[in-house]
PDB file of C-alpha atoms and ligand atoms in Angstrom:
ATOM      1  CA  MET A   1    -148.400  19.512 146.371  1.00 72.00           C
ATOM      2  CA  ILE A   2    -151.412  17.858 147.925  1.00 88.00           C
ATOM      3  CA  GLU A   3    -150.997  20.071 151.057  1.00 87.00           C
ATOM      4  CA  MET A   4    -152.484  23.049 149.204  1.00 93.00           C
ATOM      5  CA  LEU A   5    -155.733  21.063 149.017  1.00 96.00           C
ATOM      6  CA  GLY A   6    -156.202  21.095 152.752  1.00 94.00           C
ATOM      7  CA  PRO A   7    -155.727  18.531 155.524  1.00 94.00           C
ATOM      8  CA  ASP A   8    -158.277  15.982 154.178  1.00 94.00           C
ATOM      9  CA  ALA A   9    -156.893  15.614 150.653  1.00 96.00           C
ATOM     10  CA  ARG A  10    -155.507  12.172 149.850  1.00 96.00           C
ATOM     11  CA  PHE A  11    -154.204  10.322 146.818  1.00 96.00           C
ATOM     12  CA  ALA A  12    -156.705   7.629 145.947  1.00 96.00           C
ATOM     13  CA  ARG A  13    -157.870   5.249 143.227  1.00 96.00           C
ATOM     14  CA  ARG A  14    -161.103   3.693 142.270  1.00 95.00           C
ATOM     15  CA  ALA A  15    -161.242   0.107 143.561  1.00 94.00           C
ATOM     16  CA  LEU A  16    -163.028  -1.176 140.363  1.00 92.00           C
ATOM     17  CA  THR A  17    -161.156   0.576 137.608  1.00 94.00           C
ATOM     18  CA  GLY A  18    -157.805   1.368 139.255  1.00 94.00           C
ATOM     19  CA  GLU A  19    -158.136   4.978 138.059  1.00 95.00           C
ATOM     20  CA  HIS A  20    -155.825   7.233 140.098  1.00 96.00           C
ATOM     21  CA  GLY A  21    -156.738  10.632 141.440  1.00 97.00           C
ATOM     22  CA  VAL A  22    -157.335  12.677 144.577  1.00 97.00           C
ATOM     23  CA  SER A  23    -160.095  12.290 147.179  1.00 97.00           C
ATOM     24  CA  LEU A  24    -161.578  15.159 149.202  1.00 97.00           C
ATOM     25  CA  PRO A  25    -164.572  15.388 151.539  1.00 96.00           C
ATOM     26  CA  ALA A  26    -167.964  15.741 149.873  1.00 96.00           C
ATOM     27  CA  PHE A  27    -168.801  19.103 148.293  1.00 97.00           C
ATOM     28  CA  VAL A  28    -171.736  21.301 149.409  1.00 97.00           C
ATOM     29  CA  ASP A  29    -173.445  24.106 147.446  1.00 97.00           C
ATOM     30  CA  HIS A  30    -174.636  26.275 150.358  1.00 98.00           C
ATOM     31  CA  HIS A  31    -177.140  28.311 148.291  1.00 98.00           C
ATOM     32  CA  VAL A  32    -179.603  26.692 145.853  1.00 97.00           C
ATOM     33  CA  HIS A  33    -183.310  26.632 145.075  1.00 95.00           C
ATOM     34  CA  LEU A  34    -184.359  23.064 144.328  1.00 94.00           C
ATOM     35  CA  HIS A  35    -187.750  23.983 142.897  1.00 91.00           C
ATOM     36  CA  LEU A  36    -186.036  25.903 140.071  1.00 92.00           C
ATOM     37  CA  ILE A  37    -183.427  23.345 138.964  1.00 92.00           C
ATOM     38  CA  ASP A  38    -182.839  19.775 137.759  1.00 89.00           C
ATOM     39  CA  GLU A  39    -181.246  18.596 140.979  1.00 90.00           C
ATOM     40  CA  HIS A  40    -180.379  15.109 139.578  1.00 89.00           C
ATOM     41  CA  ALA A  41    -177.588  16.622 137.539  1.00 91.00           C
ATOM     42  CA  LEU A  42    -175.744  17.771 140.645  1.00 95.00           C
ATOM     43  CA  PRO A  43    -173.973  14.597 141.891  1.00 93.00           C
ATOM     44  CA  ALA A  44    -172.488  13.928 138.424  1.00 91.00           C
ATOM     45  CA  GLY A  45    -171.169  17.490 138.591  1.00 95.00           C
ATOM     46  CA  GLY A  46    -169.475  16.916 141.943  1.00 96.00           C
ATOM     47  CA  ILE A  47    -172.080  18.297 144.369  1.00 97.00           C
ATOM     48  CA  ALA A  48    -173.112  15.820 147.014  1.00 96.00           C
ATOM     49  CA  ALA A  49    -175.260  18.059 149.275  1.00 96.00           C
ATOM     50  CA  VAL A  50    -177.086  21.367 149.048  1.00 97.00           C
ATOM     51  CA  LEU A  51    -178.601  24.022 151.254  1.00 97.00           C
ATOM     52  CA  ASP A  52    -181.941  25.197 149.836  1.00 97.00           C
ATOM     53  CA  LEU A  53    -182.422  28.830 150.810  1.00 98.00           C
ATOM     54  CA  GLY A  54    -186.033  29.377 149.873  1.00 97.00           C
ATOM     55  CA  GLY A  55    -188.723  26.987 148.775  1.00 96.00           C
ATOM     56  CA  ASP A  56    -192.054  25.355 149.705  1.00 97.00           C
ATOM     57  CA  PRO A  57    -191.517  23.898 153.207  1.00 97.00           C
ATOM     58  CA  THR A  58    -194.156  21.196 152.698  1.00 97.00           C
ATOM     59  CA  ALA A  59    -192.671  19.964 149.455  1.00 96.00           C
ATOM     60  CA  LEU A  60    -189.177  19.988 150.991  1.00 96.00           C
ATOM     61  CA  ALA A  61    -190.390  18.027 154.028  1.00 96.00           C
ATOM     62  CA  ARG A  62    -191.747  15.320 151.720  1.00 95.00           C
ATOM     63  CA  ARG A  63    -188.310  14.840 150.041  1.00 91.00           C
ATOM     64  CA  SER A  64    -186.705  11.501 150.668  1.00 86.00           C
ATOM     65  CA  ARG A  65    -183.642  11.532 152.950  1.00 80.00           C
ATOM     66  CA  GLU A  66    -181.964   9.103 150.540  1.00 81.00           C
ATOM     67  CA  THR A  67    -182.181  11.357 147.492  1.00 85.00           C
ATOM     68  CA  MET A  68    -178.959  12.708 146.083  1.00 89.00           C
ATOM     69  CA  PRO A  69    -178.005  15.450 146.498  1.00 94.00           C
ATOM     70  CA  HIS A  70    -178.692  15.401 150.171  1.00 94.00           C
ATOM     71  CA  ALA A  71    -180.571  18.572 151.065  1.00 95.00           C
ATOM     72  CA  ALA A  72    -180.800  20.711 154.142  1.00 96.00           C
ATOM     73  CA  TYR A  73    -183.239  23.632 153.796  1.00 97.00           C
ATOM     74  CA  ALA A  74    -184.663  26.812 155.171  1.00 98.00           C
ATOM     75  CA  GLY A  75    -188.246  26.300 153.955  1.00 97.00           C
ATOM     76  CA  ALA A  76    -190.062  29.513 153.145  1.00 98.00           C
ATOM     77  CA  PHE A  77    -188.586  33.029 152.909  1.00 98.00           C
ATOM     78  CA  LEU A  78    -189.612  35.071 155.938  1.00 98.00           C
ATOM     79  CA  THR A  79    -190.235  38.673 155.011  1.00 98.00           C
ATOM     80  CA  ALA A  80    -192.276  41.795 155.791  1.00 97.00           C
ATOM     81  CA  PRO A  81    -195.793  42.272 154.406  1.00 96.00           C
ATOM     82  CA  GLY A  82    -195.167  43.137 150.720  1.00 95.00           C
ATOM     83  CA  GLY A  83    -191.481  42.413 151.201  1.00 96.00           C
ATOM     84  CA  TYR A  84    -189.035  40.697 148.813  1.00 95.00           C
ATOM     85  CA  PRO A  85    -189.539  38.218 147.228  1.00 94.00           C
ATOM     86  CA  SER A  86    -193.398  38.347 147.430  1.00 91.00           C
ATOM     87  CA  GLY A  87    -194.877  38.474 143.993  1.00 88.00           C
ATOM     88  CA  LYS A  88    -191.781  37.361 142.108  1.00 90.00           C
ATOM     89  CA  SER A  89    -192.531  34.778 139.435  1.00 89.00           C
ATOM     90  CA  TRP A  90    -189.869  32.408 140.858  1.00 89.00           C
ATOM     91  CA  ALA A  91    -191.280  32.733 144.454  1.00 92.00           C
ATOM     92  CA  PRO A  92    -194.742  31.237 144.441  1.00 92.00           C
ATOM     93  CA  ALA A  93    -196.970  31.984 147.480  1.00 92.00           C
ATOM     94  CA  ALA A  94    -196.042  28.631 149.085  1.00 94.00           C
ATOM     95  CA  THR A  95    -192.415  29.823 149.390  1.00 96.00           C
ATOM     96  CA  VAL A  96    -193.054  33.144 151.214  1.00 97.00           C
ATOM     97  CA  ARG A  97    -194.307  33.924 154.745  1.00 97.00           C
ATOM     98  CA  GLU A  98    -195.094  37.504 155.723  1.00 97.00           C
ATOM     99  CA  VAL A  99    -194.177  38.347 159.317  1.00 98.00           C
ATOM    100  CA  SER A 100    -196.130  41.311 160.723  1.00 97.00           C
ATOM    101  CA  SER A 101    -195.608  41.009 164.452  1.00 96.00           C
ATOM    102  CA  THR A 102    -192.768  40.602 166.887  1.00 97.00           C
ATOM    103  CA  SER A 103    -194.804  38.048 168.834  1.00 95.00           C
ATOM    104  CA  ARG A 104    -192.781  35.148 170.220  1.00 95.00           C
ATOM    105  CA  HIS A 105    -195.862  33.248 171.331  1.00 94.00           C
ATOM    106  CA  PRO A 106    -196.789  30.254 169.256  1.00 92.00           C
ATOM    107  CA  GLY A 107    -199.742  30.357 166.930  1.00 93.00           C
ATOM    108  CA  VAL A 108    -200.201  34.144 166.664  1.00 95.00           C
ATOM    109  CA  PRO A 109    -201.084  34.970 163.051  1.00 95.00           C
ATOM    110  CA  GLY A 110    -198.271  36.853 161.396  1.00 96.00           C
ATOM    111  CA  GLY A 111    -196.066  36.343 164.436  1.00 98.00           C
ATOM    112  CA  ALA A 112    -192.342  35.804 164.339  1.00 98.00           C
ATOM    113  CA  ALA A 113    -192.459  32.532 166.351  1.00 98.00           C
ATOM    114  CA  THR A 114    -195.405  31.240 164.266  1.00 98.00           C
ATOM    115  CA  ALA A 115    -193.376  31.572 161.059  1.00 98.00           C
ATOM    116  CA  VAL A 116    -190.288  30.028 162.573  1.00 98.00           C
ATOM    117  CA  ASP A 117    -192.319  27.133 164.080  1.00 98.00           C
ATOM    118  CA  GLU A 118    -193.874  26.244 160.709  1.00 98.00           C
ATOM    119  CA  GLN A 119    -190.339  25.818 159.177  1.00 98.00           C
ATOM    120  CA  VAL A 120    -189.231  23.816 162.200  1.00 98.00           C
ATOM    121  CA  SER A 121    -192.234  21.537 161.855  1.00 97.00           C
ATOM    122  CA  CYS A 122    -191.070  20.856 158.286  1.00 97.00           C
ATOM    123  CA  ALA A 123    -187.614  19.915 159.510  1.00 96.00           C
ATOM    124  CA  ALA A 124    -185.800  23.103 158.422  1.00 97.00           C
ATOM    125  CA  SER A 125    -182.124  23.396 159.321  1.00 97.00           C
ATOM    126  CA  VAL A 126    -181.923  27.162 159.002  1.00 98.00           C
ATOM    127  CA  ILE A 127    -184.305  30.124 158.954  1.00 98.00           C
ATOM    128  CA  LYS A 128    -184.154  32.422 155.937  1.00 98.00           C
ATOM    129  CA  VAL A 129    -185.087  36.083 156.143  1.00 98.00           C
ATOM    130  CA  ALA A 130    -185.193  38.632 153.300  1.00 98.00           C
ATOM    131  CA  LEU A 131    -183.967  42.163 153.900  1.00 98.00           C
ATOM    132  CA  HIS A 132    -184.399  44.112 150.656  1.00 97.00           C
ATOM    133  CA  ALA A 133    -184.537  47.849 151.085  1.00 95.00           C
ATOM    134  CA  GLY A 134    -186.020  48.359 147.641  1.00 90.00           C
ATOM    135  CA  ALA A 135    -189.171  46.314 148.273  1.00 89.00           C
ATOM    136  CA  PRO A 136    -192.485  47.828 149.398  1.00 91.00           C
ATOM    137  CA  GLY A 137    -191.951  46.264 152.892  1.00 94.00           C
ATOM    138  CA  VAL A 138    -188.825  45.323 154.797  1.00 97.00           C
ATOM    139  CA  LEU A 139    -188.508  43.716 158.214  1.00 98.00           C
ATOM    140  CA  ASP A 140    -187.711  46.265 160.875  1.00 97.00           C
ATOM    141  CA  LEU A 141    -185.073  45.593 163.482  1.00 98.00           C
ATOM    142  CA  PRO A 142    -187.508  44.535 166.313  1.00 98.00           C
ATOM    143  CA  THR A 143    -189.301  42.047 164.050  1.00 98.00           C
ATOM    144  CA  LEU A 144    -185.967  40.697 162.749  1.00 98.00           C
ATOM    145  CA  GLU A 145    -184.695  40.385 166.336  1.00 98.00           C
ATOM    146  CA  ALA A 146    -187.819  38.456 167.279  1.00 98.00           C
ATOM    147  CA  ILE A 147    -187.287  36.035 164.383  1.00 98.00           C
ATOM    148  CA  VAL A 148    -183.668  35.534 165.404  1.00 98.00           C
ATOM    149  CA  ALA A 149    -184.609  34.931 169.038  1.00 98.00           C
ATOM    150  CA  SER A 150    -187.316  32.458 168.017  1.00 98.00           C
ATOM    151  CA  ALA A 151    -184.872  30.549 165.746  1.00 98.00           C
ATOM    152  CA  ARG A 152    -182.223  30.506 168.522  1.00 97.00           C
ATOM    153  CA  GLU A 153    -184.701  29.013 171.004  1.00 97.00           C
ATOM    154  CA  ARG A 154    -185.319  26.216 168.507  1.00 97.00           C
ATOM    155  CA  GLY A 155    -181.632  25.724 167.839  1.00 97.00           C
ATOM    156  CA  LEU A 156    -181.550  27.031 164.262  1.00 98.00           C
ATOM    157  CA  PRO A 157    -179.246  29.665 162.728  1.00 98.00           C
ATOM    158  CA  VAL A 158    -180.611  32.522 160.653  1.00 98.00           C
ATOM    159  CA  VAL A 159    -179.498  33.309 157.070  1.00 98.00           C
ATOM    160  CA  ALA A 160    -180.337  36.703 155.540  1.00 98.00           C
ATOM    161  CA  HIS A 161    -180.621  37.949 152.010  1.00 98.00           C
ATOM    162  CA  VAL A 162    -179.319  41.508 152.323  1.00 98.00           C
ATOM    163  CA  GLU A 163    -179.795  44.028 149.517  1.00 97.00           C
ATOM    164  CA  GLY A 164    -179.872  47.785 149.545  1.00 96.00           C
ATOM    165  CA  GLU A 165    -178.563  50.526 151.727  1.00 93.00           C
ATOM    166  CA  GLY A 166    -178.222  49.614 155.444  1.00 95.00           C
ATOM    167  CA  MET A 167    -179.372  46.079 155.153  1.00 97.00           C
ATOM    168  CA  THR A 168    -176.005  44.450 155.990  1.00 98.00           C
ATOM    169  CA  ARG A 169    -175.969  46.660 159.154  1.00 97.00           C
ATOM    170  CA  ARG A 170    -179.460  45.544 160.122  1.00 98.00           C
ATOM    171  CA  ALA A 171    -178.427  41.937 159.787  1.00 98.00           C
ATOM    172  CA  LEU A 172    -175.429  42.627 162.012  1.00 98.00           C
ATOM    173  CA  ASP A 173    -177.548  44.510 164.578  1.00 98.00           C
ATOM    174  CA  ALA A 174    -179.834  41.542 164.897  1.00 98.00           C
ATOM    175  CA  GLY A 175    -176.983  39.007 165.143  1.00 98.00           C
ATOM    176  CA  VAL A 176    -177.869  37.124 161.960  1.00 98.00           C
ATOM    177  CA  ASP A 177    -175.615  34.028 161.593  1.00 98.00           C
ATOM    178  CA  ALA A 178    -175.029  34.029 157.910  1.00 98.00           C
ATOM    179  CA  LEU A 179    -175.553  36.073 154.725  1.00 98.00           C
ATOM    180  CA  ALA A 180    -176.990  34.292 151.726  1.00 98.00           C
ATOM    181  CA  HIS A 181    -174.962  36.492 149.423  1.00 98.00           C
ATOM    182  CA  THR A 182    -171.712  38.342 149.833  1.00 98.00           C
ATOM    183  CA  PRO A 183    -173.019  41.961 150.138  1.00 98.00           C
ATOM    184  CA  PHE A 184    -173.078  43.294 146.560  1.00 98.00           C
ATOM    185  CA  SER A 185    -175.253  46.485 146.677  1.00 97.00           C
ATOM    186  CA  GLU A 186    -173.087  48.427 149.153  1.00 95.00           C
ATOM    187  CA  TRP A 187    -169.448  48.571 150.182  1.00 96.00           C
ATOM    188  CA  VAL A 188    -169.156  47.171 153.663  1.00 97.00           C
ATOM    189  CA  ASP A 189    -166.882  49.336 155.862  1.00 96.00           C
ATOM    190  CA  GLY A 190    -164.071  47.863 157.907  1.00 96.00           C
ATOM    191  CA  ALA A 191    -165.848  48.261 161.215  1.00 97.00           C
ATOM    192  CA  SER A 192    -168.872  46.327 159.985  1.00 98.00           C
ATOM    193  CA  ILE A 193    -166.607  43.591 158.564  1.00 98.00           C
ATOM    194  CA  ALA A 194    -164.885  43.396 161.973  1.00 98.00           C
ATOM    195  CA  ARG A 195    -168.337  43.024 163.641  1.00 98.00           C
ATOM    196  CA  ALA A 196    -169.261  40.251 161.167  1.00 98.00           C
ATOM    197  CA  VAL A 197    -166.094  38.397 161.907  1.00 98.00           C
ATOM    198  CA  ALA A 198    -166.448  38.840 165.701  1.00 98.00           C
ATOM    199  CA  LEU A 199    -170.004  37.521 165.430  1.00 97.00           C
ATOM    200  CA  GLY A 200    -168.741  34.384 163.651  1.00 98.00           C
ATOM    201  CA  GLN A 201    -170.976  35.291 160.727  1.00 98.00           C
ATOM    202  CA  ARG A 202    -170.701  33.105 157.578  1.00 98.00           C
ATOM    203  CA  TRP A 203    -170.898  34.604 154.129  1.00 98.00           C
ATOM    204  CA  ILE A 204    -172.151  32.488 151.325  1.00 98.00           C
ATOM    205  CA  SER A 205    -170.184  33.605 148.263  1.00 98.00           C
ATOM    206  CA  THR A 206    -172.522  33.794 145.185  1.00 98.00           C
ATOM    207  CA  LEU A 207    -169.975  36.064 143.360  1.00 98.00           C
ATOM    208  CA  ALA A 208    -170.512  34.728 139.875  1.00 97.00           C
ATOM    209  CA  ILE A 209    -174.207  35.759 139.655  1.00 96.00           C
ATOM    210  CA  HIS A 210    -173.124  39.415 139.378  1.00 96.00           C
ATOM    211  CA  ASP A 211    -171.414  41.601 136.874  1.00 95.00           C
ATOM    212  CA  GLY A 212    -170.303  45.228 136.704  1.00 97.00           C
ATOM    213  CA  VAL A 213    -170.114  47.239 139.916  1.00 97.00           C
ATOM    214  CA  GLU A 214    -172.103  44.741 141.945  1.00 97.00           C
ATOM    215  CA  ARG A 215    -169.468  42.138 141.191  1.00 97.00           C
ATOM    216  CA  GLU A 216    -166.695  44.536 142.053  1.00 97.00           C
ATOM    217  CA  ARG A 217    -168.290  45.342 145.413  1.00 97.00           C
ATOM    218  CA  ALA A 218    -168.981  41.731 146.206  1.00 98.00           C
ATOM    219  CA  MET A 219    -165.389  40.729 145.365  1.00 98.00           C
ATOM    220  CA  LEU A 220    -163.819  43.402 147.499  1.00 98.00           C
ATOM    221  CA  ASN A 221    -166.241  42.867 150.381  1.00 98.00           C
ATOM    222  CA  LEU A 222    -165.466  39.127 150.375  1.00 98.00           C
ATOM    223  CA  GLU A 223    -161.707  39.666 150.083  1.00 98.00           C
ATOM    224  CA  THR A 224    -161.748  42.037 153.101  1.00 98.00           C
ATOM    225  CA  PHE A 225    -164.026  39.645 155.073  1.00 98.00           C
ATOM    226  CA  ALA A 226    -161.870  36.612 154.313  1.00 98.00           C
ATOM    227  CA  ARG A 227    -158.601  38.411 155.133  1.00 98.00           C
ATOM    228  CA  ALA A 228    -160.037  39.451 158.420  1.00 98.00           C
ATOM    229  CA  GLY A 229    -160.700  35.813 159.319  1.00 98.00           C
ATOM    230  CA  GLY A 230    -164.347  35.570 158.247  1.00 98.00           C
ATOM    231  CA  HIS A 231    -165.912  32.185 157.424  1.00 98.00           C
ATOM    232  CA  VAL A 232    -166.680  31.844 153.681  1.00 98.00           C
ATOM    233  CA  LEU A 233    -168.970  29.202 152.314  1.00 98.00           C
ATOM    234  CA  TYR A 234    -169.177  28.204 148.613  1.00 98.00           C
ATOM    235  CA  GLY A 235    -172.637  28.882 147.169  1.00 98.00           C
ATOM    236  CA  THR A 236    -173.994  29.642 143.737  1.00 97.00           C
ATOM    237  CA  ASP A 237    -177.694  30.639 144.108  1.00 96.00           C
ATOM    238  CA  LEU A 238    -178.394  27.807 141.658  1.00 95.00           C
ATOM    239  CA  GLY A 239    -181.845  28.384 140.163  1.00 92.00           C
ATOM    240  CA  ASN A 240    -181.171  32.134 139.795  1.00 87.00           C
ATOM    241  CA  GLY A 241    -180.474  32.602 136.070  1.00 84.00           C
ATOM    242  CA  GLU A 242    -178.486  30.085 133.978  1.00 85.00           C
ATOM    243  CA  ARG A 243    -175.741  28.442 136.052  1.00 86.00           C
ATOM    244  CA  PRO A 244    -174.128  25.059 135.483  1.00 87.00           C
ATOM    245  CA  ALA A 245    -175.703  22.172 137.397  1.00 88.00           C
ATOM    246  CA  GLY A 246    -172.772  21.017 139.540  1.00 94.00           C
ATOM    247  CA  ILE A 247    -169.447  22.600 140.427  1.00 96.00           C
ATOM    248  CA  ASP A 248    -169.410  26.170 139.059  1.00 97.00           C
ATOM    249  CA  VAL A 249    -165.884  26.921 138.000  1.00 97.00           C
ATOM    250  CA  ALA A 250    -166.754  30.604 137.520  1.00 97.00           C
ATOM    251  CA  GLU A 251    -167.699  30.807 141.246  1.00 98.00           C
ATOM    252  CA  LEU A 252    -164.496  29.048 142.163  1.00 98.00           C
ATOM    253  CA  GLU A 253    -162.338  31.358 139.996  1.00 98.00           C
ATOM    254  CA  ALA A 254    -164.017  34.377 141.570  1.00 98.00           C
ATOM    255  CA  LEU A 255    -163.400  33.035 145.074  1.00 98.00           C
ATOM    256  CA  HIS A 256    -159.737  32.388 144.170  1.00 98.00           C
ATOM    257  CA  ALA A 257    -159.406  35.931 142.776  1.00 98.00           C
ATOM    258  CA  ALA A 258    -160.922  37.299 146.059  1.00 98.00           C
ATOM    259  CA  GLY A 259    -158.170  35.506 148.007  1.00 97.00           C
ATOM    260  CA  VAL A 260    -160.099  32.390 149.071  1.00 98.00           C
ATOM    261  CA  ARG A 261    -157.486  29.985 147.803  1.00 97.00           C
ATOM    262  CA  GLY A 262    -156.014  26.537 148.330  1.00 96.00           C
ATOM    263  CA  PRO A 263    -157.055  25.031 151.657  1.00 96.00           C
ATOM    264  CA  SER A 264    -159.489  27.922 152.234  1.00 97.00           C
ATOM    265  CA  LEU A 265    -161.217  27.276 148.931  1.00 98.00           C
ATOM    266  CA  ILE A 266    -161.537  23.545 149.698  1.00 98.00           C
ATOM    267  CA  ALA A 267    -162.852  24.435 153.196  1.00 97.00           C
ATOM    268  CA  ALA A 268    -165.511  26.704 151.642  1.00 98.00           C
ATOM    269  CA  LEU A 269    -166.661  23.774 149.506  1.00 98.00           C
ATOM    270  CA  THR A 270    -166.645  21.073 152.212  1.00 97.00           C
ATOM    271  CA  ALA A 271    -167.985  22.961 155.281  1.00 96.00           C
ATOM    272  CA  ALA A 272    -170.704  20.875 156.848  1.00 93.00           C
ATOM    273  CA  TRP A 273    -172.885  23.944 157.692  1.00 95.00           C
ATOM    274  CA  PRO A 274    -175.623  24.123 158.872  1.00 95.00           C
ATOM    275  CA  GLY A 275    -175.894  21.070 161.057  1.00 87.00           C
ATOM    276  CA  GLY A 276    -178.495  19.457 158.792  1.00 79.00           C
ATOM    277  CA  VAL A 277    -176.143  19.238 155.835  1.00 82.00           C
ATOM    278  CA  ALA A 278    -175.332  15.492 155.698  1.00 77.00           C
ATOM    279  CA  THR A 279    -172.715  14.036 153.330  1.00 82.00           C
ATOM    280  CA  ARG A 280    -172.396  10.651 154.991  1.00 82.00           C
ATOM    281  CA  GLY A 281    -171.064   7.755 152.890  1.00 91.00           C
ATOM    282  CA  VAL A 282    -169.768   9.796 149.964  1.00 95.00           C
ATOM    283  CA  ALA A 283    -166.625  11.688 149.119  1.00 96.00           C
ATOM    284  CA  THR A 284    -165.277  13.687 146.147  1.00 97.00           C
ATOM    285  CA  PHE A 285    -163.023  11.933 143.656  1.00 97.00           C
ATOM    286  CA  ILE A 286    -161.087  13.845 141.037  1.00 97.00           C
ATOM    287  CA  PRO A 287    -159.256  11.702 138.526  1.00 96.00           C
ATOM    288  CA  GLY A 288    -155.716  12.479 137.367  1.00 95.00           C
ATOM    289  CA  PRO A 289    -152.825  14.268 139.021  1.00 94.00           C
ATOM    290  CA  ALA A 290    -153.256  17.002 141.632  1.00 94.00           C
ATOM    291  CA  PRO A 291    -152.736  20.537 140.246  1.00 95.00           C
ATOM    292  CA  SER A 292    -149.164  21.832 140.345  1.00 93.00           C
ATOM    293  CA  SER A 293    -150.064  25.279 141.773  1.00 93.00           C
ATOM    294  CA  ASP A 294    -153.000  26.801 143.604  1.00 93.00           C
ATOM    295  CA  ASP A 295    -153.851  28.812 140.447  1.00 96.00           C
ATOM    296  CA  GLY A 296    -154.829  25.526 138.843  1.00 96.00           C
ATOM    297  CA  ILE A 297    -157.213  24.422 141.587  1.00 97.00           C
ATOM    298  CA  PRO A 298    -160.508  25.968 140.355  1.00 97.00           C
ATOM    299  CA  ALA A 299    -160.278  24.441 136.818  1.00 97.00           C
ATOM    300  CA  TRP A 300    -159.051  21.101 138.261  1.00 97.00           C
ATOM    301  CA  LEU A 301    -162.150  20.959 140.533  1.00 97.00           C
ATOM    302  CA  ALA A 302    -164.341  20.867 137.362  1.00 96.00           C
ATOM    303  CA  GLY A 303    -163.441  17.156 137.239  1.00 96.00           C
ATOM    304  CA  ALA A 304    -165.032  16.362 140.636  1.00 96.00           C
ATOM    305  CA  THR A 305    -167.464  13.513 140.951  1.00 95.00           C
ATOM    306  CA  VAL A 306    -169.451  12.259 143.973  1.00 95.00           C
ATOM    307  CA  THR A 307    -168.193   8.749 144.871  1.00 95.00           C
ATOM    308  CA  PRO A 308    -169.234   6.249 147.538  1.00 95.00           C
ATOM    309  CA  ILE A 309    -166.455   6.094 150.097  1.00 94.00           C
ATOM    310  CA  GLU A 310    -166.177   2.273 149.784  1.00 95.00           C
ATOM    311  CA  GLU A 311    -165.312   2.602 146.066  1.00 96.00           C
ATOM    312  CA  LEU A 312    -162.087   4.478 146.975  1.00 96.00           C
ATOM    313  CA  VAL A 313    -158.739   3.004 147.980  1.00 95.00           C
ATOM    314  CA  HIS A 314    -156.300   5.484 149.523  1.00 91.00           C
ATOM    315  CA  ASP A 315    -152.735   5.405 148.341  1.00 80.00           C
ATOM    316  CA  ASP A 316    -150.258   6.397 151.063  1.00 67.00           C
ATOM    317  CA  HIS A 317    -147.632   8.166 149.116  1.00 53.00           C
TER     318      HIS A 317
HETATM  319 ZN1   ZN B 401    -181.278  32.520 146.340  1.00 55.85          ZN
END
């Protein structure tokens, strides 16, 4: 039943030990914060590459390209003056840039283009914006549009943290490319989900960080989005609370329960998005037999390890 693992799954064995198993493309966690975690534990836990969605751009730029996990990153959070996450203990000043003007001219203090350019100069692969209605400040639509336009000019997609009434809509109105979390603070209506799908918007899952009604909303929003053809990416917000370093089976179980199953679940884990996410030279190897039904896939994925491609021999049967 290897078909239910998607088109790239193959029976394989380790060249040195002869151990049999299944190989898949390398896995990506599309939402982490490297400054808050022990990243070295990730490859042993099956994660080869990460997307950092909020950190110190200078520190991230100094990171070696050879380090595992491979990292693509946003650099700093772009937000309104006083906006989320300014002042949070986990978001030191180096990780936040306040944007106070719609200016798309380079070098204007507080300007949209200035903030985008700084992240570009630090080799960012995406631009992260925070839209939190409950904070003292929140980016208005014209400023958000200026950030999106500046990012587009420089070839980068924009990822938004949306939280609070109306914030998903604002991200849609500005044409934001991806949401850092499945919307959890509001039910997203069918028309808005249709707009998100038509826009080609990607939703990074982060279902397992919630409980109670926020989890219910996120699960149903994601299920509706996925059923409508929306692109779902696996992401855990690693660094936010206590999550396992590596594959998070609770996140996979939640995705499966929301209808992101089988080949779709594998696609969410292996999507090379954004462009800067590099997984060259490594694959995923899971020892033992393939699961016998798609219900068994999340727990089976707990056995994933990152393995150099040259250590794997494919068995054609
Ligand atoms: Zn986060």
